[in-house]
JSON list of C-alpha atoms in Angstrom, two decimals:
[
{"chain": "Y", "resi": 125, "resn": "MET", "atom": "CA", "xyz": [-5.20, 0.38, 34.42]},
{"chain": "Y", "resi": 126, "resn": "ASN", "atom": "CA", "xyz": [-7.92, -0.27, 31.89]},
{"chain": "Y", "resi": 127, "resn": "GLU", "atom": "CA", "xyz": [-10.30, -2.87, 33.31]},
{"chain": "Y", "resi": 128, "resn": "HIS", "atom": "CA", "xyz": [-12.35, -3.29, 30.16]},
{"chain": "Y", "resi": 129, "resn": "VAL", "atom": "CA", "xyz": [-10.85, -5.71, 27.71]},
{"chain": "Y", "resi": 130, "resn": "GLY", "atom": "CA", "xyz": [-12.72, -6.06, 24.42]},
{"chain": "Y", "resi": 131, "resn": "SER", "atom": "CA", "xyz": [-13.44, -9.51, 23.10]},
{"chain": "Y", "resi": 132, "resn": "GLY", "atom": "CA", "xyz": [-12.83, -10.64, 19.56]},
{"chain": "Y", "resi": 133, "resn": "ALA", "atom": "CA", "xyz": [-16.61, -10.94, 19.16]},
{"chain": "Y", "resi": 134, "resn": "GLU", "atom": "CA", "xyz": [-17.07, -7.24, 20.01]},
{"chain": "Y", "resi": 135, "resn": "SER", "atom": "CA", "xyz": [-14.39, -6.30, 17.47]},
{"chain": "Y", "resi": 136, "resn": "ASP", "atom": "CA", "xyz": [-16.02, -8.49, 14.82]},
{"chain": "Y", "resi": 137, "resn": "GLN", "atom": "CA", "xyz": [-19.41, -6.89, 15.55]},
{"chain": "Y", "resi": 138, "resn": "THR", "atom": "CA", "xyz": [-17.93, -3.38, 15.29]},
{"chain": "Y", "resi": 139, "resn": "SER", "atom": "CA", "xyz": [-16.31, -4.31, 11.96]},
{"chain": "Y", "resi": 140, "resn": "ALA", "atom": "CA", "xyz": [-19.58, -5.80, 10.67]},
{"chain": "Y", "resi": 141, "resn": "ASP", "atom": "CA", "xyz": [-21.51, -2.67, 11.72]},
{"chain": "Y", "resi": 142, "resn": "SER", "atom": "CA", "xyz": [-18.94, -0.48, 9.96]},
{"chain": "Y", "resi": 143, "resn": "HIS", "atom": "CA", "xyz": [-19.25, -2.54, 6.76]},
{"chain": "Y", "resi": 144, "resn": "ARG", "atom": "CA", "xyz": [-23.07, -2.32, 6.87]},
{"chain": "Y", "resi": 145, "resn": "GLU", "atom": "CA", "xyz": [-22.89, 1.45, 7.32]},
{"chain": "Y", "resi": 146, "resn": "SER", "atom": "CA", "xyz": [-20.39, 1.79, 4.44]},
{"chain": "Y", "resi": 147, "resn": "ASP", "atom": "CA", "xyz": [-22.55, -0.46, 2.25]},
{"chain": "Y", "resi": 148, "resn": "ALA", "atom": "CA", "xyz": [-25.63, 1.65, 3.04]},
{"chain": "Y", "resi": 149, "resn": "GLN", "atom": "CA", "xyz": [-23.78, 4.87, 2.15]},
{"chain": "Y", "resi": 150, "resn": "LEU", "atom": "CA", "xyz": [-22.44, 3.36, -1.07]},
{"chain": "Y", "resi": 151, "resn": "ARG", "atom": "CA", "xyz": [-25.87, 2.04, -2.02]},
{"chain": "Y", "resi": 152, "resn": "GLY", "atom": "CA", "xyz": [-27.24, 5.57, -1.59]},
{"chain": "Y", "resi": 153, "resn": "VAL", "atom": "CA", "xyz": [-24.58, 7.04, -3.87]},
{"chain": "Y", "resi": 154, "resn": "ILE", "atom": "CA", "xyz": [-25.10, 4.28, -6.44]},
{"chain": "Y", "resi": 155, "resn": "ASP", "atom": "CA", "xyz": [-28.90, 4.69, -6.34]},
{"chain": "Y", "resi": 156, "resn": "GLU", "atom": "CA", "xyz": [-28.56, 8.45, -6.80]},
{"chain": "Y", "resi": 157, "resn": "TYR", "atom": "CA", "xyz": [-26.24, 7.94, -9.79]},
{"chain": "Y", "resi": 158, "resn": "MET", "atom": "CA", "xyz": [-28.40, 5.23, -11.30]},
{"chain": "Y", "resi": 159, "resn": "SER", "atom": "CA", "xyz": [-31.54, 7.39, -11.02]},
{"chain": "Y", "resi": 160, "resn": "ALA", "atom": "CA", "xyz": [-29.81, 10.24, -12.89]},
{"chain": "Y", "resi": 161, "resn": "PHE", "atom": "CA", "xyz": [-28.19, 7.94, -15.45]},
{"chain": "Y", "resi": 162, "resn": "GLN", "atom": "CA", "xyz": [-31.22, 5.68, -16.02]},
{"chain": "Y", "resi": 163, "resn": "PRO", "atom": "CA", "xyz": [-29.53, 2.78, -17.80]},
{"chain": "Y", "resi": 164, "resn": "GLU", "atom": "CA", "xyz": [-31.47, 0.02, -19.49]},
{"chain": "Y", "resi": 165, "resn": "PRO", "atom": "CA", "xyz": [-32.45, -2.75, -17.05]},
{"chain": "Y", "resi": 166, "resn": "GLU", "atom": "CA", "xyz": [-30.21, -5.30, -18.79]},
{"chain": "Y", "resi": 167, "resn": "ASP", "atom": "CA", "xyz": [-27.24, -2.91, -18.44]},
{"chain": "Y", "resi": 168, "resn": "ALA", "atom": "CA", "xyz": [-27.86, -2.35, -14.72]},
{"chain": "Y", "resi": 169, "resn": "ALA", "atom": "CA", "xyz": [-28.11, -6.02, -13.72]},
{"chain": "Y", "resi": 170, "resn": "GLY", "atom": "CA", "xyz": [-25.63, -6.62, -10.93]},
{"chain": "Y", "resi": 171, "resn": "VAL", "atom": "CA", "xyz": [-23.97, -3.19, -11.19]},
{"chain": "Y", "resi": 172, "resn": "ARG", "atom": "CA", "xyz": [-24.59, -2.34, -7.53]},
{"chain": "Y", "resi": 173, "resn": "GLU", "atom": "CA", "xyz": [-23.12, -5.62, -6.29]},
{"chain": "Y", "resi": 174, "resn": "ARG", "atom": "CA", "xyz": [-20.12, -5.39, -8.61]},
{"chain": "Y", "resi": 175, "resn": "ILE", "atom": "CA", "xyz": [-19.35, -1.86, -7.39]},
{"chain": "Y", "resi": 176, "resn": "LEU", "atom": "CA", "xyz": [-19.78, -2.85, -3.75]},
{"chain": "Y", "resi": 177, "resn": "GLN", "atom": "CA", "xyz": [-17.53, -5.89, -4.24]},
{"chain": "Y", "resi": 178, "resn": "LEU", "atom": "CA", "xyz": [-14.80, -3.75, -5.81]},
{"chain": "Y", "resi": 179, "resn": "VAL", "atom": "CA", "xyz": [-14.96, -1.32, -2.89]},
{"chain": "Y", "resi": 180, "resn": "ARG", "atom": "CA", "xyz": [-14.93, -4.16, -0.33]},
{"chain": "Y", "resi": 181, "resn": "ASP", "atom": "CA", "xyz": [-11.95, -5.77, -2.04]},
{"chain": "Y", "resi": 182, "resn": "ASP", "atom": "CA", "xyz": [-10.09, -2.46, -1.98]},
{"chain": "Y", "resi": 183, "resn": "LEU", "atom": "CA", "xyz": [-10.88, -1.90, 1.70]},
{"chain": "Y", "resi": 184, "resn": "TYR", "atom": "CA", "xyz": [-9.78, -5.44, 2.54]},
{"chain": "Y", "resi": 185, "resn": "ARG", "atom": "CA", "xyz": [-6.46, -5.06, 0.75]},
{"chain": "Y", "resi": 186, "resn": "GLY", "atom": "CA", "xyz": [-5.69, -1.70, 2.36]},
{"chain": "Y", "resi": 187, "resn": "PRO", "atom": "CA", "xyz": [-3.79, 1.21, 0.84]},
{"chain": "Y", "resi": 188, "resn": "SER", "atom": "CA", "xyz": [-2.28, 0.50, -2.58]},
{"chain": "Y", "resi": 189, "resn": "THR", "atom": "CA", "xyz": [0.64, 1.78, -4.59]},
{"chain": "Y", "resi": 190, "resn": "ASN", "atom": "CA", "xyz": [-0.23, 2.26, -8.26]},
{"chain": "Y", "resi": 191, "resn": "LEU", "atom": "CA", "xyz": [2.55, 1.29, -10.66]},
{"chain": "Y", "resi": 192, "resn": "ALA", "atom": "CA", "xyz": [2.90, 0.37, -14.33]},
{"chain": "Y", "resi": 193, "resn": "THR", "atom": "CA", "xyz": [4.69, -2.36, -16.24]},
{"chain": "Y", "resi": 194, "resn": "GLU", "atom": "CA", "xyz": [7.47, -1.66, -18.73]},
{"chain": "Y", "resi": 195, "resn": "GLN", "atom": "CA", "xyz": [4.80, -1.63, -21.43]},
{"chain": "Y", "resi": 196, "resn": "GLY", "atom": "CA", "xyz": [2.75, 0.96, -19.51]},
{"chain": "Y", "resi": 197, "resn": "HIS", "atom": "CA", "xyz": [0.06, -1.39, -18.20]},
{"chain": "Y", "resi": 198, "resn": "PRO", "atom": "CA", "xyz": [-1.13, -0.15, -14.79]},
{"chain": "Y", "resi": 199, "resn": "PHE", "atom": "CA", "xyz": [-1.25, -2.41, -11.74]},
{"chain": "Y", "resi": 200, "resn": "SER", "atom": "CA", "xyz": [-1.58, -1.86, -8.02]},
{"chain": "Y", "resi": 201, "resn": "ILE", "atom": "CA", "xyz": [0.03, -3.65, -5.11]},
{"chain": "Y", "resi": 202, "resn": "SER", "atom": "CA", "xyz": [-0.59, -3.22, -1.42]},
{"chain": "Y", "resi": 203, "resn": "THR", "atom": "CA", "xyz": [1.62, -0.50, 0.01]},
{"chain": "Y", "resi": 204, "resn": "ALA", "atom": "CA", "xyz": [2.47, -2.81, 2.92]},
{"chain": "Y", "resi": 205, "resn": "SER", "atom": "CA", "xyz": [3.86, -5.38, 0.45]},
{"chain": "Y", "resi": 206, "resn": "VAL", "atom": "CA", "xyz": [6.00, -2.77, -1.30]},
{"chain": "Y", "resi": 207, "resn": "ARG", "atom": "CA", "xyz": [7.37, -1.55, 2.03]},
{"chain": "Y", "resi": 208, "resn": "SER", "atom": "CA", "xyz": [8.10, -5.12, 3.08]},
{"chain": "Y", "resi": 209, "resn": "ILE", "atom": "CA", "xyz": [10.11, -5.72, -0.11]},
{"chain": "Y", "resi": 210, "resn": "VAL", "atom": "CA", "xyz": [12.20, -2.60, 0.52]},
{"chain": "Y", "resi": 211, "resn": "ARG", "atom": "CA", "xyz": [12.64, -3.32, 4.26]},
{"chain": "Y", "resi": 212, "resn": "SER", "atom": "CA", "xyz": [13.92, -6.83, 3.54]},
{"chain": "Y", "resi": 213, "resn": "ALA", "atom": "CA", "xyz": [16.43, -5.44, 1.04]},
{"chain": "Y", "resi": 214, "resn": "VAL", "atom": "CA", "xyz": [17.65, -2.82, 3.52]},
{"chain": "Y", "resi": 215, "resn": "ASP", "atom": "CA", "xyz": [17.88, -5.29, 6.40]},
{"chain": "Y", "resi": 216, "resn": "SER", "atom": "CA", "xyz": [20.03, -7.60, 4.26]},
{"chain": "Y", "resi": 217, "resn": "VAL", "atom": "CA", "xyz": [22.83, -5.00, 4.37]},
{"chain": "Y", "resi": 218, "resn": "ASP", "atom": "CA", "xyz": [25.22, -5.68, 7.26]},
{"chain": "Y", "resi": 219, "resn": "GLY", "atom": "CA", "xyz": [24.95, -3.11, 10.05]},
{"chain": "Y", "resi": 220, "resn": "ILE", "atom": "CA", "xyz": [21.71, -1.52, 8.80]},
{"chain": "Y", "resi": 221, "resn": "ARG", "atom": "CA", "xyz": [18.15, -1.73, 10.06]},
{"chain": "Y", "resi": 222, "resn": "ALA", "atom": "CA", "xyz": [15.26, -0.27, 8.08]},
{"chain": "Y", "resi": 223, "resn": "ARG", "atom": "CA", "xyz": [13.05, 2.23, 9.85]},
{"chain": "Y", "resi": 224, "resn": "SER", "atom": "CA", "xyz": [10.48, 4.11, 7.74]},
{"chain": "Y", "resi": 225, "resn": "VAL", "atom": "CA", "xyz": [9.91, 3.36, 4.06]},
{"chain": "Y", "resi": 226, "resn": "ASP", "atom": "CA", "xyz": [7.98, 5.37, 1.49]},
{"chain": "Y", "resi": 227, "resn": "VAL", "atom": "CA", "xyz": [7.62, 4.33, -2.15]},
{"chain": "Y", "resi": 228, "resn": "GLU", "atom": "CA", "xyz": [5.98, 6.64, -4.68]},
{"chain": "Y", "resi": 229, "resn": "PRO", "atom": "CA", "xyz": [5.24, 6.07, -8.37]},
{"chain": "Y", "resi": 230, "resn": "ALA", "atom": "CA", "xyz": [7.75, 7.80, -10.68]},
{"chain": "Y", "resi": 231, "resn": "GLY", "atom": "CA", "xyz": [8.87, 7.62, -14.30]},
{"chain": "Y", "resi": 232, "resn": "ASP", "atom": "CA", "xyz": [7.13, 8.23, -17.59]},
{"chain": "Y", "resi": 233, "resn": "PRO", "atom": "CA", "xyz": [4.51, 6.88, -17.79]},
{"chain": "Y", "resi": 234, "resn": "GLU", "atom": "CA", "xyz": [3.76, 7.52, -14.13]},
{"chain": "Y", "resi": 235, "resn": "GLY", "atom": "CA", "xyz": [4.41, 4.38, -12.08]},
{"chain": "Y", "resi": 236, "resn": "SER", "atom": "CA", "xyz": [6.89, 2.81, -14.52]},
{"chain": "Y", "resi": 237, "resn": "ALA", "atom": "CA", "xyz": [9.59, 3.45, -11.90]},
{"chain": "Y", "resi": 238, "resn": "ALA", "atom": "CA", "xyz": [9.67, 3.91, -8.15]},
{"chain": "Y", "resi": 239, "resn": "ALA", "atom": "CA", "xyz": [10.95, 6.76, -6.01]},
{"chain": "Y", "resi": 240, "resn": "VAL", "atom": "CA", "xyz": [12.06, 5.30, -2.68]},
{"chain": "Y", "resi": 241, "resn": "SER", "atom": "CA", "xyz": [12.66, 7.29, 0.51]},
{"chain": "Y", "resi": 242, "resn": "LEU", "atom": "CA", "xyz": [13.76, 5.51, 3.64]},
{"chain": "Y", "resi": 243, "resn": "THR", "atom": "CA", "xyz": [15.27, 6.05, 7.03]},
{"chain": "Y", "resi": 244, "resn": "VAL", "atom": "CA", "xyz": [17.70, 3.65, 8.63]},
{"chain": "Y", "resi": 245, "resn": "ALA", "atom": "CA", "xyz": [19.47, 2.93, 11.89]},
{"chain": "Y", "resi": 246, "resn": "MET", "atom": "CA", "xyz": [23.18, 2.18, 11.50]},
{"chain": "Y", "resi": 247, "resn": "ARG", "atom": "CA", "xyz": [25.50, 0.14, 13.67]},
{"chain": "Y", "resi": 248, "resn": "ALA", "atom": "CA", "xyz": [28.14, 2.37, 15.27]},
{"chain": "Y", "resi": 249, "resn": "GLY", "atom": "CA", "xyz": [31.49, 2.36, 13.49]},
{"chain": "Y", "resi": 250, "resn": "ILE", "atom": "CA", "xyz": [30.43, 1.69, 9.91]},
{"chain": "Y", "resi": 251, "resn": "SER", "atom": "CA", "xyz": [30.97, 4.12, 7.03]},
{"chain": "Y", "resi": 252, "resn": "PHE", "atom": "CA", "xyz": [27.77, 5.71, 5.76]},
{"chain": "Y", "resi": 253, "resn": "THR", "atom": "CA", "xyz": [29.02, 6.42, 2.23]},
{"chain": "Y", "resi": 254, "resn": "SER", "atom": "CA", "xyz": [29.95, 2.86, 1.30]},
{"chain": "Y", "resi": 255, "resn": "THR", "atom": "CA", "xyz": [26.99, 1.43, 3.19]},
{"chain": "Y", "resi": 256, "resn": "ALA", "atom": "CA", "xyz": [24.57, 3.81, 1.44]},
{"chain": "Y", "resi": 257, "resn": "GLU", "atom": "CA", "xyz": [25.77, 2.46, -1.92]},
{"chain": "Y", "resi": 258, "resn": "ALA", "atom": "CA", "xyz": [25.21, -1.12, -0.69]},
{"chain": "Y", "resi": 259, "resn": "ILE", "atom": "CA", "xyz": [21.69, -0.15, 0.45]},
{"chain": "Y", "resi": 260, "resn": "ARG", "atom": "CA", "xyz": [20.90, 1.44, -2.92]},
{"chain": "Y", "resi": 261, "resn": "GLY", "atom": "CA", "xyz": [22.16, -1.63, -4.75]},
{"chain": "Y", "resi": 262, "resn": "SER", "atom": "CA", "xyz": [20.14, -4.00, -2.58]},
{"chain": "Y", "resi": 263, "resn": "VAL", "atom": "CA", "xyz": [16.93, -1.94, -2.79]},
{"chain": "Y", "resi": 264, "resn": "SER", "atom": "CA", "xyz": [17.32, -1.38, -6.54]},
{"chain": "Y", "resi": 265, "resn": "ALA", "atom": "CA", "xyz": [17.77, -5.12, -7.18]},
{"chain": "Y", "resi": 266, "resn": "ALA", "atom": "CA", "xyz": [14.80, -6.05, -4.95]},
{"chain": "Y", "resi": 267, "resn": "VAL", "atom": "CA", "xyz": [12.43, -3.50, -6.49]},
{"chain": "Y", "resi": 268, "resn": "LEU", "atom": "CA", "xyz": [13.35, -4.63, -10.00]},
{"chain": "Y", "resi": 269, "resn": "ALA", "atom": "CA", "xyz": [13.13, -8.35, -9.15]},
{"chain": "Y", "resi": 270, "resn": "GLU", "atom": "CA", "xyz": [9.90, -8.17, -7.12]},
{"chain": "Y", "resi": 271, "resn": "LEU", "atom": "CA", "xyz": [7.98, -5.35, -8.82]},
{"chain": "Y", "resi": 272, "resn": "GLY", "atom": "CA", "xyz": [9.47, -5.47, -12.31]},
{"chain": "Y", "resi": 273, "resn": "ILE", "atom": "CA", "xyz": [10.25, -1.74, -12.36]},
{"chain": "Y", "resi": 274, "resn": "PRO", "atom": "CA", "xyz": [13.46, 0.20, -11.71]},
{"chain": "Y", "resi": 275, "resn": "ALA", "atom": "CA", "xyz": [14.06, 2.44, -8.73]},
{"chain": "Y", "resi": 276, "resn": "ALA", "atom": "CA", "xyz": [14.47, 5.90, -10.26]},
{"chain": "Y", "resi": 277, "resn": "ARG", "atom": "CA", "xyz": [15.59, 7.43, -6.97]},
{"chain": "Y", "resi": 278, "resn": "ILE", "atom": "CA", "xyz": [16.58, 6.01, -3.58]},
{"chain": "Y", "resi": 279, "resn": "ASP", "atom": "CA", "xyz": [16.89, 8.62, -0.81]},
{"chain": "Y", "resi": 280, "resn": "ILE", "atom": "CA", "xyz": [18.42, 7.41, 2.46]},
{"chain": "Y", "resi": 281, "resn": "ASN", "atom": "CA", "xyz": [18.40, 9.25, 5.76]},
{"chain": "Y", "resi": 282, "resn": "ALA", "atom": "CA", "xyz": [20.35, 7.77, 8.69]},
{"chain": "Y", "resi": 283, "resn": "GLU", "atom": "CA", "xyz": [18.32, 8.78, 11.72]},
{"chain": "Y", "resi": 284, "resn": "ASP", "atom": "CA", "xyz": [19.77, 6.57, 14.46]},
{"chain": "Y", "resi": 285, "resn": "VAL", "atom": "CA", "xyz": [22.94, 4.75, 15.49]},
{"chain": "Y", "resi": 286, "resn": "TYR", "atom": "CA", "xyz": [22.95, 1.58, 17.55]},
{"chain": "Y", "resi": 287, "resn": "VAL", "atom": "CA", "xyz": [25.52, -0.58, 19.31]},
{"chain": "Y", "resi": 288, "resn": "ASP", "atom": "CA", "xyz": [25.25, -4.38, 19.16]}
]
């Protein structure tokens, strides 16, 4: 049995050290770029901090899925949020439990639709064919309502069966 249990303070310190190290590396890259680019001083004011803030915000949010509005305007949303939307839609279908979910940008322009791949566990005794159509309908409606884009493709793989 592991006798060492880390405290929250140790975890916070490790995270702070990691951020300082990332900031130092980013500052080095920015300084190298700025020395080669040599912008006017008034153009460079605050550039380093703005770049670092953008990177920090991105790291804080986590992985993102890049999509586009109907008009082609790009936006990004956390991948965890997209997966949560799809999982909720799948779980709303009687006798189905969402397992893995993957959503990729699709359509033209890229990201104006979503390609959804998911695995599910099914309750024993239900028909896959009719249930798969119910899953597709639920996921399609949720993606359109929550993300504002259609689901171009919804692939479903039943990987497990359960008994209540």
